[in-house]
Amino acid sequence: MTIQPEFNGSENLEFPEFYKKTHTKKNKEWIDPICAVKHSKMLSLREESSQSGMQLTSEEMSRQALGKRKRYILGFGDGPKLSSSSSTPSRVSQDHVGELQKLKTEMEEMKMEREELRRQLEQERREREEEKKEREEEQKQIAYLTSLVTEFLKEKTQTHKSSIHHDGAMYSTDTWWSYEHVKSSFWYMDSFCSDDHGGVVYKQNPVFGLFIFLST
């Protein structure tokens, strides 16, 4: 049974006295015999908590003596007070916030690591592309030099064949070179060049060496 309390100085009473004041008639009789039983239970709870050193709040005493029905202590003093057990959700909430913050930090670190890995892979890809272009350029240079040698040999061969003495003497077309000889005269010459910082960088370039000794 719930009764709205009248504030006649009762807001300064402890909960058992407050309950008795609001559940008795003017002649001091209980409005219901069950109220006396509940009041007695409140006194026992207060005594036990006092002996154990664990003081019960009004809310805890109301819950243990009267049950979980609402509004039993409506208007009593400054209202219900949080017990130690009721503060547990707050601690749990703080723990969750801490865990979320930790996860957020770990996710940021993983994001940075992935970004760094992406940059490294991109750098390696660019380096491979540059190496590929250099190899292709070298192949083009070799092909170009080979074509020059081929044309040169053709011209020399035709020139020597047409050089016959008019007096009938036989012309010697012996040479110390041949097409295959010239083709095999490619080599890599070790060369050095300066870098942009004034240092010396070793570089190996394909150089076409041509040694032709003609016999006339």
Short mmCIF file of C-alpha atoms in Angstrom, two decimals:
data_model
loop_
_atom_site.label_atom_id
_atom_site.label_comp_id
_atom_site.label_asym_id
_atom_site.label_seq_id
_atom_site.Cartn_x
_atom_site.Cartn_y
_atom_site.Cartn_z
CA MET A 1 0.00 0.00 0.00
CA THR A 2 1.39 3.39 -1.01
CA ILE A 3 0.60 6.61 0.84
CA GLN A 4 1.83 10.04 -0.14
CA PRO A 5 3.73 11.41 2.85
CA GLU A 6 2.99 14.75 4.44
CA PHE A 7 6.05 16.83 5.20
CA ASN A 8 5.62 17.84 8.82
CA GLY A 9 9.29 17.69 9.66
CA SER A 10 9.40 14.05 8.54
CA GLU A 11 11.90 14.74 5.77
CA ASN A 12 14.69 14.60 8.38
CA LEU A 13 13.62 11.20 9.73
CA GLU A 14 15.28 7.92 8.90
CA PHE A 15 13.32 5.64 6.64
CA PRO A 16 11.83 3.32 9.34
CA GLU A 17 10.55 6.34 11.33
CA PHE A 18 9.34 7.98 8.16
CA TYR A 19 7.50 4.81 7.18
CA LYS A 20 5.88 4.57 10.63
CA LYS A 21 4.83 8.22 10.62
CA THR A 22 3.19 7.89 7.21
CA HIS A 23 1.53 4.53 7.89
CA THR A 24 -0.14 5.12 11.28
CA LYS A 25 -3.33 6.86 12.25
CA LYS A 26 -3.59 9.82 14.57
CA ASN A 27 -4.14 7.42 17.44
CA LYS A 28 -0.76 5.80 16.60
CA GLU A 29 -2.37 2.61 15.31
CA TRP A 30 -1.14 1.08 12.07
CA ILE A 31 -3.41 1.61 9.13
CA ASP A 32 -2.88 -2.06 8.30
CA PRO A 33 -1.37 -4.86 10.42
CA ILE A 34 1.04 -5.74 7.60
CA CYS A 35 2.63 -2.29 7.98
CA ALA A 36 3.76 -3.24 11.49
CA VAL A 37 5.45 -6.37 10.14
CA LYS A 38 7.25 -4.39 7.44
CA HIS A 39 8.32 -1.73 9.93
CA SER A 40 9.75 -4.41 12.20
CA LYS A 41 11.70 -5.80 9.27
CA MET A 42 13.12 -2.35 8.57
CA LEU A 43 14.35 -2.06 12.15
CA SER A 44 15.99 -5.48 11.91
CA LEU A 45 17.70 -4.54 8.65
CA ARG A 46 18.99 -1.32 10.14
CA GLU A 47 20.36 -3.13 13.18
CA GLU A 48 22.09 -5.76 11.06
CA SER A 49 23.63 -3.19 8.75
CA SER A 50 24.82 -1.14 11.71
CA GLN A 51 26.56 -4.15 13.25
CA SER A 52 28.19 -5.12 9.96
CA GLY A 53 29.35 -1.58 9.28
CA MET A 54 27.50 -1.51 5.94
CA GLN A 55 24.92 1.22 6.26
CA LEU A 56 21.87 0.64 4.06
CA THR A 57 20.50 3.50 2.01
CA SER A 58 16.81 4.32 2.10
CA GLU A 59 16.41 2.80 -1.34
CA GLU A 60 18.04 -0.48 -0.29
CA MET A 61 15.99 -0.69 2.89
CA SER A 62 12.80 0.04 0.96
CA ARG A 63 13.61 -2.62 -1.61
CA GLN A 64 14.46 -5.30 0.98
CA ALA A 65 11.60 -4.58 3.36
CA LEU A 66 8.84 -3.54 0.98
CA GLY A 67 9.81 -5.20 -2.27
CA LYS A 68 10.43 -3.68 -5.70
CA ARG A 69 7.15 -1.81 -6.07
CA LYS A 70 7.66 1.75 -7.19
CA ARG A 71 7.01 5.02 -5.33
CA TYR A 72 7.32 3.53 -1.86
CA ILE A 73 9.75 6.25 -0.82
CA LEU A 74 8.30 9.03 -2.95
CA GLY A 75 8.86 12.33 -1.18
CA PHE A 76 11.14 10.90 1.49
CA GLY A 77 13.89 13.40 2.16
CA ASP A 78 15.78 14.27 -1.02
CA GLY A 79 14.66 11.10 -2.79
CA PRO A 80 16.39 7.80 -3.52
CA LYS A 81 20.15 7.64 -3.23
CA LEU A 82 22.31 5.52 -5.43
CA SER A 83 23.66 2.45 -3.75
CA SER A 84 27.00 0.84 -4.49
CA SER A 85 25.28 -1.75 -6.69
CA SER A 86 23.44 0.93 -8.66
CA SER A 87 26.74 2.60 -9.51
CA THR A 88 27.94 -0.56 -11.25
CA PRO A 89 26.40 0.38 -14.64
CA SER A 90 28.37 3.61 -14.53
CA ARG A 91 31.62 1.72 -14.00
CA VAL A 92 30.68 -0.71 -16.76
CA SER A 93 29.98 2.23 -19.04
CA GLN A 94 33.39 3.70 -18.26
CA ASP A 95 35.01 0.34 -19.00
CA HIS A 96 33.20 0.20 -22.34
CA VAL A 97 34.37 3.70 -23.19
CA GLY A 98 37.93 2.66 -22.37
CA GLU A 99 37.68 -0.46 -24.54
CA LEU A 100 36.20 1.52 -27.41
CA GLN A 101 38.99 4.08 -27.17
CA LYS A 102 41.57 1.29 -27.17
CA LEU A 103 39.99 -0.31 -30.23
CA LYS A 104 39.87 3.07 -31.96
CA THR A 105 43.59 3.59 -31.31
CA GLU A 106 44.43 0.11 -32.64
CA MET A 107 42.35 0.74 -35.76
CA GLU A 108 44.17 4.04 -36.37
CA GLU A 109 47.53 2.27 -36.03
CA MET A 110 46.44 -0.46 -38.44
CA LYS A 111 45.26 2.19 -40.89
CA MET A 112 48.65 3.93 -40.74
CA GLU A 113 50.46 0.61 -41.26
CA ARG A 114 48.30 -0.19 -44.30
CA GLU A 115 48.97 3.26 -45.73
CA GLU A 116 52.72 2.83 -45.25
CA LEU A 117 52.59 -0.59 -46.93
CA ARG A 118 50.63 0.89 -49.81
CA ARG A 119 53.27 3.60 -50.28
CA GLN A 120 56.05 1.02 -50.26
CA LEU A 121 54.29 -1.13 -52.84
CA GLU A 122 53.70 1.92 -55.03
CA GLN A 123 57.37 2.88 -54.77
CA GLU A 124 58.45 -0.64 -55.74
CA ARG A 125 56.04 -0.59 -58.68
CA ARG A 126 57.49 2.70 -59.94
CA GLU A 127 61.04 1.36 -59.61
CA ARG A 128 60.13 -1.75 -61.60
CA GLU A 129 58.57 0.43 -64.29
CA GLU A 130 61.72 2.55 -64.50
CA GLU A 131 63.93 -0.53 -64.76
CA LYS A 132 61.70 -1.90 -67.50
CA LYS A 133 61.93 1.37 -69.44
CA GLU A 134 65.72 1.38 -69.10
CA ARG A 135 65.96 -2.18 -70.43
CA GLU A 136 63.70 -1.32 -73.34
CA GLU A 137 65.81 1.74 -74.13
CA GLU A 138 68.99 -0.34 -74.10
CA GLN A 139 67.41 -2.86 -76.45
CA LYS A 140 66.43 -0.04 -78.80
CA GLN A 141 69.98 1.32 -78.77
CA ILE A 142 71.44 -2.10 -79.53
CA ALA A 143 68.94 -2.63 -82.36
CA TYR A 144 69.76 0.78 -83.80
CA LEU A 145 73.53 0.18 -83.67
CA THR A 146 73.07 -3.23 -85.25
CA SER A 147 71.17 -1.68 -88.14
CA LEU A 148 73.94 0.88 -88.62
CA VAL A 149 76.58 -1.86 -88.74
CA THR A 150 74.54 -3.84 -91.23
CA GLU A 151 74.24 -0.87 -93.57
CA PHE A 152 77.93 -0.08 -93.15
CA LEU A 153 78.99 -3.60 -94.08
CA LYS A 154 76.74 -3.67 -97.11
CA GLU A 155 78.21 -0.43 -98.40
CA LYS A 156 81.82 -1.57 -97.84
CA THR A 157 81.22 -4.90 -99.54
CA GLN A 158 79.74 -3.27 -102.61
CA THR A 159 82.60 -0.75 -102.76
CA HIS A 160 85.33 -3.44 -102.71
CA LYS A 161 83.65 -5.60 -105.30
CA SER A 162 83.53 -2.72 -107.74
CA SER A 163 87.20 -1.80 -107.25
CA ILE A 164 88.84 -3.87 -110.05
CA HIS A 165 92.13 -2.75 -111.66
CA HIS A 166 91.70 -1.83 -115.28
CA ASP A 167 95.04 -3.39 -116.28
CA GLY A 168 93.61 -6.83 -115.60
CA ALA A 169 95.41 -7.33 -112.32
CA MET A 170 93.39 -9.20 -109.76
CA TYR A 171 92.19 -7.12 -106.81
CA SER A 172 92.45 -8.64 -103.35
CA THR A 173 89.26 -8.25 -101.31
CA ASP A 174 90.63 -9.90 -98.23
CA THR A 175 89.50 -8.16 -95.11
CA TRP A 176 90.09 -8.65 -91.42
CA TRP A 177 86.49 -8.20 -90.61
CA SER A 178 83.15 -9.72 -91.38
CA TYR A 179 79.55 -9.09 -90.44
CA GLU A 180 79.64 -11.67 -87.67
CA HIS A 181 82.95 -10.23 -86.48
CA VAL A 182 81.45 -6.77 -86.16
CA LYS A 183 78.30 -8.03 -84.51
CA SER A 184 80.39 -9.70 -81.85
CA SER A 185 82.23 -6.46 -81.18
CA PHE A 186 79.55 -5.16 -78.80
CA TRP A 187 80.63 -4.81 -75.22
CA TYR A 188 79.75 -2.95 -72.04
CA MET A 189 82.23 -0.24 -71.37
CA ASP A 190 82.62 0.78 -67.75
CA SER A 191 82.00 4.47 -67.58
CA PHE A 192 81.54 6.99 -64.82
CA CYS A 193 79.34 10.00 -64.64
CA SER A 194 78.59 12.64 -62.02
CA ASP A 195 75.30 12.64 -60.18
CA ASP A 196 73.25 15.72 -59.27
CA HIS A 197 75.03 16.00 -55.93
CA GLY A 198 78.60 16.12 -57.28
CA GLY A 199 79.32 12.49 -56.50
CA VAL A 200 80.57 9.83 -58.87
CA VAL A 201 78.14 7.13 -59.92
CA TYR A 202 79.18 3.90 -61.59
CA LYS A 203 77.14 3.23 -64.68
CA GLN A 204 77.40 0.56 -67.32
CA ASN A 205 76.34 1.57 -70.81
CA PRO A 206 76.23 -0.56 -73.95
CA VAL A 207 78.93 0.76 -76.27
CA PHE A 208 79.41 -0.49 -79.73
CA GLY A 209 83.07 -1.07 -80.54
CA LEU A 210 83.95 -1.47 -84.15
CA PHE A 211 87.41 -2.49 -85.30
CA ILE A 212 87.65 -2.78 -89.05
CA PHE A 213 90.92 -3.41 -90.75
CA LEU A 214 90.70 -3.38 -94.47
CA SER A 215 93.34 -4.86 -96.69
CA THR A 216 93.90 -3.00 -99.89
#
